[in-house]
mmCIF file with all atom_site columns, C-alpha atoms in Angstrom:
data_model
loop_
_atom_site.group_PDB
_atom_site.id
_atom_site.type_symbol
_atom_site.label_atom_id
_atom_site.label_alt_id
_atom_site.label_comp_id
_atom_site.label_asym_id
_atom_site.label_entity_id
_atom_site.label_seq_id
_atom_site.pdbx_PDB_ins_code
_atom_site.Cartn_x
_atom_site.Cartn_y
_atom_site.Cartn_z
_atom_site.occupancy
_atom_site.B_iso_or_equiv
_atom_site.pdbx_formal_charge
_atom_site.auth_seq_id
_atom_site.auth_comp_id
_atom_site.auth_asym_id
_atom_site.auth_atom_id
_atom_site.pdbx_PDB_model_num
ATOM 1   C CA . MET M 1 1   ? -23.794 -5.047  -56.016 1.00 41.00 ? 21  MET M CA 1
ATOM 2   C CA . MET M 1 2   ? -23.015 -2.881  -52.934 1.00 41.00 ? 22  MET M CA 1
ATOM 3   C CA . ARG M 1 3   ? -26.849 -4.103  -51.537 1.00 42.00 ? 23  ARG M CA 1
ATOM 4   C CA . VAL M 1 4   ? -25.694 -7.423  -52.083 1.00 40.00 ? 24  VAL M CA 1
ATOM 5   C CA . PHE M 1 5   ? -22.313 -7.515  -49.748 1.00 38.00 ? 25  PHE M CA 1
ATOM 6   C CA . LEU M 1 6   ? -23.663 -5.543  -47.193 1.00 37.00 ? 26  LEU M CA 1
ATOM 7   C CA . CYS M 1 7   ? -26.897 -8.311  -46.935 1.00 37.00 ? 27  CYS M CA 1
ATOM 8   C CA . VAL M 1 8   ? -24.113 -11.395 -46.853 1.00 35.00 ? 28  VAL M CA 1
ATOM 9   C CA . VAL M 1 9   ? -21.878 -9.252  -44.418 1.00 35.00 ? 29  VAL M CA 1
ATOM 10  C CA . VAL M 1 10  ? -24.987 -9.018  -41.664 1.00 36.00 ? 30  VAL M CA 1
ATOM 11  C CA . VAL M 1 11  ? -25.952 -12.283 -42.280 1.00 36.00 ? 31  VAL M CA 1
ATOM 12  C CA . GLY M 1 12  ? -22.707 -13.713 -41.786 1.00 39.00 ? 32  GLY M CA 1
ATOM 13  C CA . GLY M 1 13  ? -22.172 -11.581 -38.233 1.00 40.00 ? 33  GLY M CA 1
ATOM 14  C CA . PHE M 1 14  ? -25.376 -12.863 -37.137 1.00 34.00 ? 34  PHE M CA 1
ATOM 15  C CA . LEU M 1 15  ? -24.710 -16.854 -37.293 1.00 42.00 ? 35  LEU M CA 1
ATOM 16  C CA . SER M 1 16  ? -21.550 -15.622 -35.922 1.00 45.00 ? 36  SER M CA 1
ATOM 17  C CA . ALA M 1 17  ? -22.935 -14.159 -33.395 1.00 43.00 ? 37  ALA M CA 1
ATOM 18  C CA . ALA M 1 18  ? -25.672 -16.575 -32.434 1.00 49.00 ? 38  ALA M CA 1
ATOM 19  C CA . ARG M 1 19  ? -22.384 -19.787 -32.767 1.00 54.00 ? 39  ARG M CA 1
ATOM 20  C CA . GLY M 1 20  ? -19.832 -17.506 -30.391 1.00 48.00 ? 40  GLY M CA 1
ATOM 21  C CA . GLU M 1 21  ? -17.250 -18.146 -33.011 1.00 50.00 ? 41  GLU M CA 1
ATOM 22  C CA . GLU M 1 22  ? -16.593 -18.577 -36.287 1.00 75.00 ? 42  GLU M CA 1
ATOM 23  C CA . SER M 1 23  ? -15.279 -21.662 -35.686 1.00 94.00 ? 43  SER M CA 1
ATOM 24  C CA . PRO M 1 24  ? -16.488 -24.932 -33.734 1.00 97.00 ? 44  PRO M CA 1
ATOM 25  C CA . VAL M 1 25  ? -14.389 -25.787 -30.561 1.00 97.00 ? 45  VAL M CA 1
ATOM 26  C CA . TYR M 1 26  ? -14.948 -29.200 -31.213 1.00 97.00 ? 46  TYR M CA 1
ATOM 27  C CA . GLU M 1 27  ? -16.292 -31.431 -34.038 1.00 97.00 ? 47  GLU M CA 1
ATOM 28  C CA . SER M 1 28  ? -16.886 -34.897 -35.214 1.00 97.00 ? 48  SER M CA 1
ATOM 29  C CA . ASP M 1 29  ? -18.186 -36.958 -38.209 1.00 96.00 ? 49  ASP M CA 1
ATOM 30  C CA . PHE M 1 30  ? -16.723 -40.100 -36.243 1.00 97.00 ? 50  PHE M CA 1
ATOM 31  C CA . SER M 1 31  ? -15.295 -41.034 -39.697 1.00 96.00 ? 51  SER M CA 1
ATOM 32  C CA . LYS M 1 32  ? -12.667 -42.162 -36.842 1.00 93.00 ? 52  LYS M CA 1
ATOM 33  C CA . LYS M 1 33  ? -13.253 -45.682 -35.003 1.00 88.00 ? 53  LYS M CA 1
ATOM 34  C CA . THR M 1 34  ? -11.632 -43.571 -32.206 1.00 94.00 ? 54  THR M CA 1
ATOM 35  C CA . ALA M 1 35  ? -13.686 -40.925 -31.887 1.00 96.00 ? 55  ALA M CA 1
ATOM 36  C CA . LEU M 1 36  ? -15.397 -43.082 -29.096 1.00 96.00 ? 56  LEU M CA 1
ATOM 37  C CA . ASP M 1 37  ? -12.003 -42.414 -27.255 1.00 96.00 ? 57  ASP M CA 1
ATOM 38  C CA . ALA M 1 38  ? -12.961 -38.529 -26.299 1.00 97.00 ? 58  ALA M CA 1
ATOM 39  C CA . PHE M 1 39  ? -16.588 -39.960 -24.430 1.00 97.00 ? 59  PHE M CA 1
ATOM 40  C CA . ASP M 1 40  ? -17.065 -40.801 -21.104 1.00 97.00 ? 60  ASP M CA 1
ATOM 41  C CA . CYS M 1 41  ? -20.418 -43.069 -20.883 1.00 96.00 ? 61  CYS M CA 1
ATOM 42  C CA . THR M 1 42  ? -22.524 -44.558 -18.569 1.00 96.00 ? 62  THR M CA 1
ATOM 43  C CA . ASP M 1 43  ? -21.697 -48.139 -19.922 1.00 96.00 ? 63  ASP M CA 1
ATOM 44  C CA . LYS M 1 44  ? -19.288 -47.991 -22.552 1.00 95.00 ? 64  LYS M CA 1
ATOM 45  C CA . ALA M 1 45  ? -20.674 -51.432 -24.092 1.00 97.00 ? 65  ALA M CA 1
ATOM 46  C CA . ALA M 1 46  ? -23.590 -49.747 -25.661 1.00 97.00 ? 66  ALA M CA 1
ATOM 47  C CA . TRP M 1 47  ? -21.756 -47.424 -27.597 1.00 98.00 ? 67  TRP M CA 1
ATOM 48  C CA . ARG M 1 48  ? -20.183 -47.604 -31.273 1.00 97.00 ? 68  ARG M CA 1
ATOM 49  C CA . VAL M 1 49  ? -18.650 -45.681 -33.950 1.00 97.00 ? 69  VAL M CA 1
ATOM 50  C CA . VAL M 1 50  ? -20.390 -47.516 -37.238 1.00 96.00 ? 70  VAL M CA 1
ATOM 51  C CA . SER M 1 51  ? -21.629 -46.590 -40.306 1.00 94.00 ? 71  SER M CA 1
ATOM 52  C CA . SER M 1 52  ? -24.677 -46.546 -41.423 1.00 91.00 ? 72  SER M CA 1
ATOM 53  C CA . ASP M 1 53  ? -26.055 -46.849 -45.043 1.00 90.00 ? 73  ASP M CA 1
ATOM 54  C CA . GLY M 1 54  ? -22.045 -44.926 -45.590 1.00 92.00 ? 74  GLY M CA 1
ATOM 55  C CA . ARG M 1 55  ? -21.943 -42.451 -42.810 1.00 95.00 ? 75  ARG M CA 1
ATOM 56  C CA . PRO M 1 56  ? -20.072 -42.630 -40.018 1.00 97.00 ? 76  PRO M CA 1
ATOM 57  C CA . THR M 1 57  ? -22.243 -42.759 -36.606 1.00 97.00 ? 77  THR M CA 1
ATOM 58  C CA . LEU M 1 58  ? -22.130 -42.560 -33.235 1.00 98.00 ? 78  LEU M CA 1
ATOM 59  C CA . GLU M 1 59  ? -24.105 -44.977 -32.272 1.00 98.00 ? 79  GLU M CA 1
ATOM 60  C CA . LEU M 1 60  ? -26.338 -45.561 -29.154 1.00 98.00 ? 80  LEU M CA 1
ATOM 61  C CA . PHE M 1 61  ? -27.224 -49.379 -29.950 1.00 97.00 ? 81  PHE M CA 1
ATOM 62  C CA . GLN M 1 62  ? -28.103 -51.058 -26.471 1.00 97.00 ? 82  GLN M CA 1
ATOM 63  C CA . LYS M 1 63  ? -29.547 -50.053 -23.443 1.00 93.00 ? 83  LYS M CA 1
ATOM 64  C CA . SER M 1 64  ? -26.982 -49.168 -21.102 1.00 94.00 ? 84  SER M CA 1
ATOM 65  C CA . LYS M 1 65  ? -26.267 -51.617 -17.873 1.00 91.00 ? 85  LYS M CA 1
ATOM 66  C CA . TYR M 1 66  ? -26.036 -48.709 -15.568 1.00 89.00 ? 86  TYR M CA 1
ATOM 67  C CA . LYS M 1 67  ? -28.214 -47.642 -12.238 1.00 82.00 ? 87  LYS M CA 1
ATOM 68  C CA . TYR M 1 68  ? -28.244 -44.568 -10.350 1.00 83.00 ? 88  TYR M CA 1
ATOM 69  C CA . GLU M 1 69  ? -30.410 -43.424 -7.267  1.00 81.00 ? 89  GLU M CA 1
ATOM 70  C CA . VAL M 1 70  ? -31.580 -40.216 -8.836  1.00 82.00 ? 90  VAL M CA 1
ATOM 71  C CA . ARG M 1 71  ? -34.189 -40.807 -11.654 1.00 82.00 ? 91  ARG M CA 1
ATOM 72  C CA . SER M 1 72  ? -32.864 -39.734 -14.721 1.00 88.00 ? 92  SER M CA 1
ATOM 73  C CA . PRO M 1 73  ? -31.686 -40.744 -17.904 1.00 92.00 ? 93  PRO M CA 1
ATOM 74  C CA . PHE M 1 74  ? -29.327 -43.776 -18.024 1.00 90.00 ? 94  PHE M CA 1
ATOM 75  C CA . ASN M 1 75  ? -27.768 -44.095 -21.412 1.00 96.00 ? 95  ASN M CA 1
ATOM 76  C CA . ILE M 1 76  ? -25.178 -40.941 -21.328 1.00 97.00 ? 96  ILE M CA 1
ATOM 77  C CA . ALA M 1 77  ? -22.472 -40.664 -23.519 1.00 97.00 ? 97  ALA M CA 1
ATOM 78  C CA . LEU M 1 78  ? -20.290 -37.349 -22.955 1.00 98.00 ? 98  LEU M CA 1
ATOM 79  C CA . LEU M 1 79  ? -17.564 -35.069 -24.076 1.00 98.00 ? 99  LEU M CA 1
ATOM 80  C CA . ALA M 1 80  ? -14.851 -35.508 -21.800 1.00 97.00 ? 100 ALA M CA 1
ATOM 81  C CA . THR M 1 81  ? -12.376 -33.416 -23.188 1.00 97.00 ? 101 THR M CA 1
ATOM 82  C CA . HIS M 1 82  ? -13.823 -29.996 -23.153 1.00 98.00 ? 102 HIS M CA 1
ATOM 83  C CA . THR M 1 83  ? -15.915 -28.542 -20.535 1.00 98.00 ? 103 THR M CA 1
ATOM 84  C CA . PHE M 1 84  ? -18.648 -25.416 -21.731 1.00 98.00 ? 104 PHE M CA 1
ATOM 85  C CA . GLY M 1 85  ? -20.438 -22.172 -20.327 1.00 98.00 ? 105 GLY M CA 1
ATOM 86  C CA . SER M 1 86  ? -22.782 -20.972 -23.128 1.00 98.00 ? 106 SER M CA 1
ATOM 87  C CA . PHE M 1 87  ? -22.334 -22.963 -26.716 1.00 98.00 ? 107 PHE M CA 1
ATOM 88  C CA . VAL M 1 88  ? -24.306 -23.618 -29.670 1.00 98.00 ? 108 VAL M CA 1
ATOM 89  C CA . LEU M 1 89  ? -23.828 -27.439 -30.090 1.00 98.00 ? 109 LEU M CA 1
ATOM 90  C CA . GLU M 1 90  ? -25.478 -28.209 -33.554 1.00 98.00 ? 110 GLU M CA 1
ATOM 91  C CA . ALA M 1 91  ? -25.521 -32.343 -34.564 1.00 98.00 ? 111 ALA M CA 1
ATOM 92  C CA . GLU M 1 92  ? -28.043 -34.728 -36.627 1.00 98.00 ? 112 GLU M CA 1
ATOM 93  C CA . LEU M 1 93  ? -29.768 -37.521 -35.103 1.00 98.00 ? 113 LEU M CA 1
ATOM 94  C CA . LEU M 1 94  ? -31.436 -40.488 -35.731 1.00 98.00 ? 114 LEU M CA 1
ATOM 95  C CA . GLN M 1 95  ? -33.248 -42.389 -33.562 1.00 98.00 ? 115 GLN M CA 1
ATOM 96  C CA . THR M 1 96  ? -33.527 -46.490 -33.758 1.00 97.00 ? 116 THR M CA 1
ATOM 97  C CA . GLY M 1 97  ? -36.397 -47.948 -31.586 1.00 94.00 ? 117 GLY M CA 1
ATOM 98  C CA . LYS M 1 98  ? -39.716 -48.526 -32.359 1.00 93.00 ? 118 LYS M CA 1
ATOM 99  C CA . GLU M 1 99  ? -42.497 -45.783 -32.102 1.00 93.00 ? 119 GLU M CA 1
ATOM 100 C CA . TYR M 1 100 ? -44.210 -45.271 -29.075 1.00 90.00 ? 120 TYR M CA 1
ATOM 101 C CA . GLY M 1 101 ? -45.466 -41.562 -26.858 1.00 89.00 ? 121 GLY M CA 1
ATOM 102 C CA . HIS M 1 102 ? -41.838 -41.388 -25.371 1.00 92.00 ? 122 HIS M CA 1
ATOM 103 C CA . ARG M 1 103 ? -39.351 -42.391 -27.937 1.00 93.00 ? 123 ARG M CA 1
ATOM 104 C CA . ASP M 1 104 ? -36.226 -40.294 -27.511 1.00 97.00 ? 124 ASP M CA 1
ATOM 105 C CA . MET M 1 105 ? -32.988 -39.295 -27.776 1.00 98.00 ? 125 MET M CA 1
ATOM 106 C CA . CYS M 1 106 ? -31.332 -36.211 -25.173 1.00 98.00 ? 126 CYS M CA 1
ATOM 107 C CA . LEU M 1 107 ? -28.858 -33.688 -25.080 1.00 98.00 ? 127 LEU M CA 1
ATOM 108 C CA . PHE M 1 108 ? -26.958 -33.563 -22.165 1.00 98.00 ? 128 PHE M CA 1
ATOM 109 C CA . PHE M 1 109 ? -25.655 -29.923 -20.853 1.00 98.00 ? 129 PHE M CA 1
ATOM 110 C CA . ASN M 1 110 ? -23.918 -28.133 -17.953 1.00 98.00 ? 130 ASN M CA 1
ATOM 111 C CA . PHE M 1 111 ? -23.541 -31.546 -16.830 1.00 97.00 ? 131 PHE M CA 1
ATOM 112 C CA . GLN M 1 112 ? -21.166 -30.875 -13.236 1.00 97.00 ? 132 GLN M CA 1
ATOM 113 C CA . ASP M 1 113 ? -22.107 -34.343 -12.042 1.00 94.00 ? 133 ASP M CA 1
ATOM 114 C CA . ARG M 1 114 ? -24.507 -37.297 -12.217 1.00 92.00 ? 134 ARG M CA 1
ATOM 115 C CA . SER M 1 115 ? -26.578 -35.467 -9.867  1.00 93.00 ? 135 SER M CA 1
ATOM 116 C CA . HIS M 1 116 ? -26.459 -31.724 -11.416 1.00 96.00 ? 136 HIS M CA 1
ATOM 117 C CA . PHE M 1 117 ? -26.898 -31.082 -14.930 1.00 97.00 ? 137 PHE M CA 1
ATOM 118 C CA . TYR M 1 118 ? -29.817 -30.208 -17.312 1.00 98.00 ? 138 TYR M CA 1
ATOM 119 C CA . TYR M 1 119 ? -30.969 -32.468 -20.375 1.00 98.00 ? 139 TYR M CA 1
ATOM 120 C CA . VAL M 1 120 ? -32.890 -32.007 -23.238 1.00 98.00 ? 140 VAL M CA 1
ATOM 121 C CA . HIS M 1 121 ? -36.088 -34.865 -24.188 1.00 98.00 ? 141 HIS M CA 1
ATOM 122 C CA . ILE M 1 122 ? -36.631 -34.969 -27.416 1.00 98.00 ? 142 ILE M CA 1
ATOM 123 C CA . ALA M 1 123 ? -39.920 -37.646 -28.072 1.00 97.00 ? 143 ALA M CA 1
ATOM 124 C CA . SER M 1 124 ? -42.582 -37.984 -30.282 1.00 97.00 ? 144 SER M CA 1
ATOM 125 C CA . VAL M 1 125 ? -45.465 -36.492 -27.738 1.00 97.00 ? 145 VAL M CA 1
ATOM 126 C CA . ALA M 1 126 ? -45.451 -34.364 -25.050 1.00 97.00 ? 146 ALA M CA 1
ATOM 127 C CA . ASP M 1 127 ? -46.234 -34.234 -21.229 1.00 96.00 ? 147 ASP M CA 1
ATOM 128 C CA . ASP M 1 128 ? -44.674 -33.371 -18.065 1.00 96.00 ? 148 ASP M CA 1
ATOM 129 C CA . HIS M 1 129 ? -42.173 -36.553 -18.470 1.00 94.00 ? 149 HIS M CA 1
ATOM 130 C CA . ALA M 1 130 ? -40.903 -36.291 -21.532 1.00 96.00 ? 150 ALA M CA 1
ATOM 131 C CA . ASN M 1 131 ? -40.224 -33.515 -24.594 1.00 98.00 ? 151 ASN M CA 1
ATOM 132 C CA . GLN M 1 132 ? -39.374 -31.516 -21.988 1.00 98.00 ? 152 GLN M CA 1
ATOM 133 C CA . ILE M 1 133 ? -36.339 -29.948 -20.907 1.00 98.00 ? 153 ILE M CA 1
ATOM 134 C CA . PHE M 1 134 ? -35.216 -30.564 -17.489 1.00 98.00 ? 154 PHE M CA 1
ATOM 135 C CA . ILE M 1 135 ? -33.101 -30.275 -14.689 1.00 98.00 ? 155 ILE M CA 1
ATOM 136 C CA . VAL M 1 136 ? -31.430 -32.444 -12.307 1.00 96.00 ? 156 VAL M CA 1
ATOM 137 C CA . ASP M 1 137 ? -30.085 -30.628 -9.345  1.00 96.00 ? 157 ASP M CA 1
ATOM 138 C CA . GLY M 1 138 ? -30.079 -33.867 -6.221  1.00 94.00 ? 158 GLY M CA 1
ATOM 139 C CA . LYS M 1 139 ? -33.497 -34.973 -7.282  1.00 93.00 ? 159 LYS M CA 1
ATOM 140 C CA . PRO M 1 140 ? -35.523 -36.880 -9.758  1.00 93.00 ? 160 PRO M CA 1
ATOM 141 C CA . ARG M 1 141 ? -35.971 -34.394 -13.131 1.00 95.00 ? 161 ARG M CA 1
ATOM 142 C CA . THR M 1 142 ? -38.024 -31.646 -12.595 1.00 96.00 ? 162 THR M CA 1
ATOM 143 C CA . LYS M 1 143 ? -39.703 -29.565 -16.186 1.00 98.00 ? 163 LYS M CA 1
ATOM 144 C CA . ILE M 1 144 ? -38.057 -26.780 -16.378 1.00 98.00 ? 164 ILE M CA 1
ATOM 145 C CA . SER M 1 145 ? -39.363 -25.726 -20.412 1.00 98.00 ? 165 SER M CA 1
ATOM 146 C CA . THR M 1 146 ? -41.230 -22.801 -20.737 1.00 98.00 ? 166 THR M CA 1
ATOM 147 C CA . LYS M 1 147 ? -42.334 -23.501 -24.103 1.00 98.00 ? 167 LYS M CA 1
ATOM 148 C CA . THR M 1 148 ? -42.710 -26.685 -25.780 1.00 98.00 ? 168 THR M CA 1
ATOM 149 C CA . ASN M 1 149 ? -44.413 -28.415 -29.258 1.00 98.00 ? 169 ASN M CA 1
ATOM 150 C CA . LYS M 1 150 ? -46.740 -31.362 -28.827 1.00 97.00 ? 170 LYS M CA 1
ATOM 151 C CA . GLY M 1 151 ? -43.947 -33.890 -29.792 1.00 97.00 ? 171 GLY M CA 1
ATOM 152 C CA . ASN M 1 152 ? -41.417 -34.495 -32.751 1.00 97.00 ? 172 ASN M CA 1
ATOM 153 C CA . ASP M 1 153 ? -41.299 -37.293 -35.529 1.00 96.00 ? 173 ASP M CA 1
ATOM 154 C CA . TRP M 1 154 ? -38.652 -39.267 -35.541 1.00 97.00 ? 174 TRP M CA 1
ATOM 155 C CA . GLY M 1 155 ? -39.958 -41.102 -38.534 1.00 96.00 ? 175 GLY M CA 1
ATOM 156 C CA . GLN M 1 156 ? -37.893 -44.196 -39.420 1.00 93.00 ? 176 GLN M CA 1
ATOM 157 C CA . LYS M 1 157 ? -34.213 -43.971 -40.640 1.00 94.00 ? 177 LYS M CA 1
ATOM 158 C CA . GLU M 1 158 ? -34.496 -40.532 -40.762 1.00 96.00 ? 178 GLU M CA 1
ATOM 159 C CA . TRP M 1 159 ? -31.896 -37.997 -39.566 1.00 97.00 ? 179 TRP M CA 1
ATOM 160 C CA . HIS M 1 160 ? -32.864 -34.718 -38.231 1.00 98.00 ? 180 HIS M CA 1
ATOM 161 C CA . LYS M 1 161 ? -30.560 -31.910 -37.632 1.00 98.00 ? 181 LYS M CA 1
ATOM 162 C CA . ILE M 1 162 ? -30.713 -30.119 -34.713 1.00 98.00 ? 182 ILE M CA 1
ATOM 163 C CA . ARG M 1 163 ? -29.446 -26.750 -32.529 1.00 98.00 ? 183 ARG M CA 1
ATOM 164 C CA . LEU M 1 164 ? -29.281 -25.990 -28.668 1.00 98.00 ? 184 LEU M CA 1
ATOM 165 C CA . VAL M 1 165 ? -28.114 -22.634 -27.425 1.00 98.00 ? 185 VAL M CA 1
ATOM 166 C CA . ARG M 1 166 ? -26.933 -22.191 -24.614 1.00 98.00 ? 186 ARG M CA 1
ATOM 167 C CA . ASP M 1 167 ? -26.882 -18.678 -22.502 1.00 98.00 ? 187 ASP M CA 1
ATOM 168 C CA . VAL M 1 168 ? -25.394 -18.975 -18.986 1.00 98.00 ? 188 VAL M CA 1
ATOM 169 C CA . LYS M 1 169 ? -25.805 -14.871 -18.912 1.00 97.00 ? 189 LYS M CA 1
ATOM 170 C CA . LYS M 1 170 ? -28.735 -14.939 -19.546 1.00 97.00 ? 190 LYS M CA 1
ATOM 171 C CA . GLY M 1 171 ? -30.382 -18.191 -18.476 1.00 98.00 ? 191 GLY M CA 1
ATOM 172 C CA . THR M 1 172 ? -31.544 -19.130 -22.065 1.00 98.00 ? 192 THR M CA 1
ATOM 173 C CA . ILE M 1 173 ? -32.484 -22.644 -23.435 1.00 98.00 ? 193 ILE M CA 1
ATOM 174 C CA . GLN M 1 174 ? -33.351 -23.065 -26.918 1.00 98.00 ? 194 GLN M CA 1
ATOM 175 C CA . LEU M 1 175 ? -33.960 -26.382 -29.000 1.00 98.00 ? 195 LEU M CA 1
ATOM 176 C CA . PHE M 1 176 ? -34.331 -26.014 -32.607 1.00 98.00 ? 196 PHE M CA 1
ATOM 177 C CA . PHE M 1 177 ? -35.485 -29.504 -34.662 1.00 98.00 ? 197 PHE M CA 1
ATOM 178 C CA . ASP M 1 178 ? -35.182 -29.493 -38.321 1.00 98.00 ? 198 ASP M CA 1
ATOM 179 C CA . ASP M 1 179 ? -36.173 -25.829 -38.382 1.00 97.00 ? 199 ASP M CA 1
ATOM 180 C CA . MET M 1 180 ? -33.725 -23.793 -37.847 1.00 97.00 ? 200 MET M CA 1
ATOM 181 C CA . LYS M 1 181 ? -35.587 -20.432 -36.988 1.00 97.00 ? 201 LYS M CA 1
ATOM 182 C CA . THR M 1 182 ? -37.982 -20.991 -34.533 1.00 98.00 ? 202 THR M CA 1
ATOM 183 C CA . PRO M 1 183 ? -37.708 -23.291 -31.436 1.00 98.00 ? 203 PRO M CA 1
ATOM 184 C CA . VAL M 1 184 ? -39.391 -26.140 -30.171 1.00 98.00 ? 204 VAL M CA 1
ATOM 185 C CA . MET M 1 185 ? -38.550 -25.637 -26.794 1.00 98.00 ? 205 MET M CA 1
ATOM 186 C CA . GLU M 1 186 ? -37.199 -23.136 -24.365 1.00 98.00 ? 206 GLU M CA 1
ATOM 187 C CA . ALA M 1 187 ? -36.349 -22.260 -20.841 1.00 98.00 ? 207 ALA M CA 1
ATOM 188 C CA . SER M 1 188 ? -34.643 -20.420 -18.715 1.00 98.00 ? 208 SER M CA 1
ATOM 189 C CA . ASP M 1 189 ? -32.474 -21.365 -15.509 1.00 98.00 ? 209 ASP M CA 1
ATOM 190 C CA . THR M 1 190 ? -29.021 -20.455 -14.210 1.00 98.00 ? 210 THR M CA 1
ATOM 191 C CA . THR M 1 191 ? -28.400 -23.101 -11.598 1.00 98.00 ? 211 THR M CA 1
ATOM 192 C CA . PHE M 1 192 ? -25.213 -24.297 -13.182 1.00 98.00 ? 212 PHE M CA 1
ATOM 193 C CA . GLY M 1 193 ? -22.786 -23.072 -15.530 1.00 98.00 ? 213 GLY M CA 1
ATOM 194 C CA . GLN M 1 194 ? -19.968 -24.644 -17.159 1.00 98.00 ? 214 GLN M CA 1
ATOM 195 C CA . GLY M 1 195 ? -19.779 -28.260 -17.531 1.00 98.00 ? 215 GLY M CA 1
ATOM 196 C CA . TYR M 1 196 ? -20.055 -31.305 -20.055 1.00 98.00 ? 216 TYR M CA 1
ATOM 197 C CA . VAL M 1 197 ? -22.009 -31.716 -23.263 1.00 98.00 ? 217 VAL M CA 1
ATOM 198 C CA . GLY M 1 198 ? -23.346 -35.120 -24.464 1.00 98.00 ? 218 GLY M CA 1
ATOM 199 C CA . PHE M 1 199 ? -25.756 -37.343 -25.941 1.00 98.00 ? 219 PHE M CA 1
ATOM 200 C CA . GLY M 1 200 ? -28.319 -40.420 -25.282 1.00 97.00 ? 220 GLY M CA 1
ATOM 201 C CA . SER M 1 201 ? -31.305 -41.783 -24.434 1.00 97.00 ? 221 SER M CA 1
ATOM 202 C CA . PHE M 1 202 ? -33.620 -42.277 -21.299 1.00 92.00 ? 222 PHE M CA 1
ATOM 203 C CA . ASP M 1 203 ? -34.782 -45.622 -22.357 1.00 90.00 ? 223 ASP M CA 1
ATOM 204 C CA . ASP M 1 204 ? -33.885 -45.690 -26.029 1.00 95.00 ? 224 ASP M CA 1
ATOM 205 C CA . THR M 1 205 ? -31.335 -46.185 -28.780 1.00 97.00 ? 225 THR M CA 1
ATOM 206 C CA . GLY M 1 206 ? -30.478 -43.985 -31.753 1.00 98.00 ? 226 GLY M CA 1
ATOM 207 C CA . MET M 1 207 ? -27.181 -42.768 -33.548 1.00 98.00 ? 227 MET M CA 1
ATOM 208 C CA . VAL M 1 208 ? -25.140 -38.949 -33.507 1.00 98.00 ? 228 VAL M CA 1
ATOM 209 C CA . SER M 1 209 ? -23.327 -37.633 -36.359 1.00 98.00 ? 229 SER M CA 1
ATOM 210 C CA . ASN M 1 210 ? -22.005 -34.172 -37.837 1.00 97.00 ? 230 ASN M CA 1
ATOM 211 C CA . VAL M 1 211 ? -21.257 -32.660 -34.194 1.00 98.00 ? 231 VAL M CA 1
ATOM 212 C CA . LYS M 1 212 ? -19.882 -28.982 -34.123 1.00 98.00 ? 232 LYS M CA 1
ATOM 213 C CA . ILE M 1 213 ? -19.862 -27.204 -31.550 1.00 98.00 ? 233 ILE M CA 1
ATOM 214 C CA . PHE M 1 214 ? -19.507 -22.748 -30.988 1.00 98.00 ? 234 PHE M CA 1
ATOM 215 C CA . SER M 1 215 ? -18.334 -21.765 -27.920 1.00 97.00 ? 235 SER M CA 1
ATOM 216 C CA . LYS M 1 216 ? -16.046 -18.564 -26.444 1.00 96.00 ? 236 LYS M CA 1
ATOM 217 C CA . THR M 1 217 ? -16.132 -20.268 -22.628 1.00 96.00 ? 237 THR M CA 1
ATOM 218 C CA . ALA M 1 218 ? -15.083 -23.734 -23.794 1.00 97.00 ? 238 ALA M CA 1
ATOM 219 C CA . LYS M 1 219 ? -12.052 -24.972 -21.586 1.00 97.00 ? 239 LYS M CA 1
ATOM 220 C CA . LYS M 1 220 ? -9.617  -28.385 -22.523 1.00 96.00 ? 240 LYS M CA 1
ATOM 221 C CA . VAL M 1 221 ? -9.776  -30.933 -19.641 1.00 96.00 ? 241 VAL M CA 1
ATOM 222 C CA . GLU M 1 222 ? -8.181  -34.374 -19.008 1.00 91.00 ? 242 GLU M CA 1
ATOM 223 C CA . ALA M 1 223 ? -10.405 -37.292 -19.726 1.00 87.00 ? 243 ALA M CA 1
ATOM 224 C CA . THR M 1 224 ? -10.398 -39.198 -16.964 1.00 86.00 ? 244 THR M CA 1
ATOM 225 C CA . GLY M 1 225 ? -13.093 -41.328 -17.650 1.00 87.00 ? 245 GLY M CA 1
ATOM 226 C CA . MET M 1 226 ? -14.288 -40.879 -14.000 1.00 85.00 ? 246 MET M CA 1
ATOM 227 C CA . LEU M 1 227 ? -17.404 -38.898 -14.574 1.00 91.00 ? 247 LEU M CA 1
ATOM 228 C CA . PHE M 1 228 ? -19.776 -42.135 -13.867 1.00 89.00 ? 248 PHE M CA 1
ATOM 229 C CA . LYS M 1 229 ? -17.914 -43.682 -11.342 1.00 77.00 ? 249 LYS M CA 1
#
């Protein structure tokens, strides 16, 4: 009995340390229609809170009517009520577009403004512009991945678990896709710290569910609706 007890403590301690703290700073299953109010979007008309096969979701259902001078994703929804430095983001994603090489969904983080942020591009096939970790630093997005896989199979009507781990002090970035033991992408960069976190896509559509963000560096901020003005 003592051996089992010790094992549980060690595993529990490891998970808590990896996530930053035991309870999420932010979580939403999007069961409330008002859940979208917490997000600032490049085009709020492209997003909605709906039920998909009985599961509440945040859905990007059409392309945003939005353009910007720096080449980077333009379908973006940022959580506008908090900023984060180091964090662990857990969520479930479902890609709803047609199959092609760059079929994607994106995670945005340490977002400073429209020209300065990081994002993870999760796509069916990897190349220099897809299925990589990118930085946008006042110029078109630049790949900073030190590791990626050949691509991720979105399937059709399939939900996928993701975990994004960011350590600002170390500069490390890790993305886990379905397999929570081995990251499919890694990068290291210290350009940006405290900033916003969000979801979206470069060219496609998709759904987000069961979001949890763990962080010891989270700061509550006033949602002004001005992040993309």
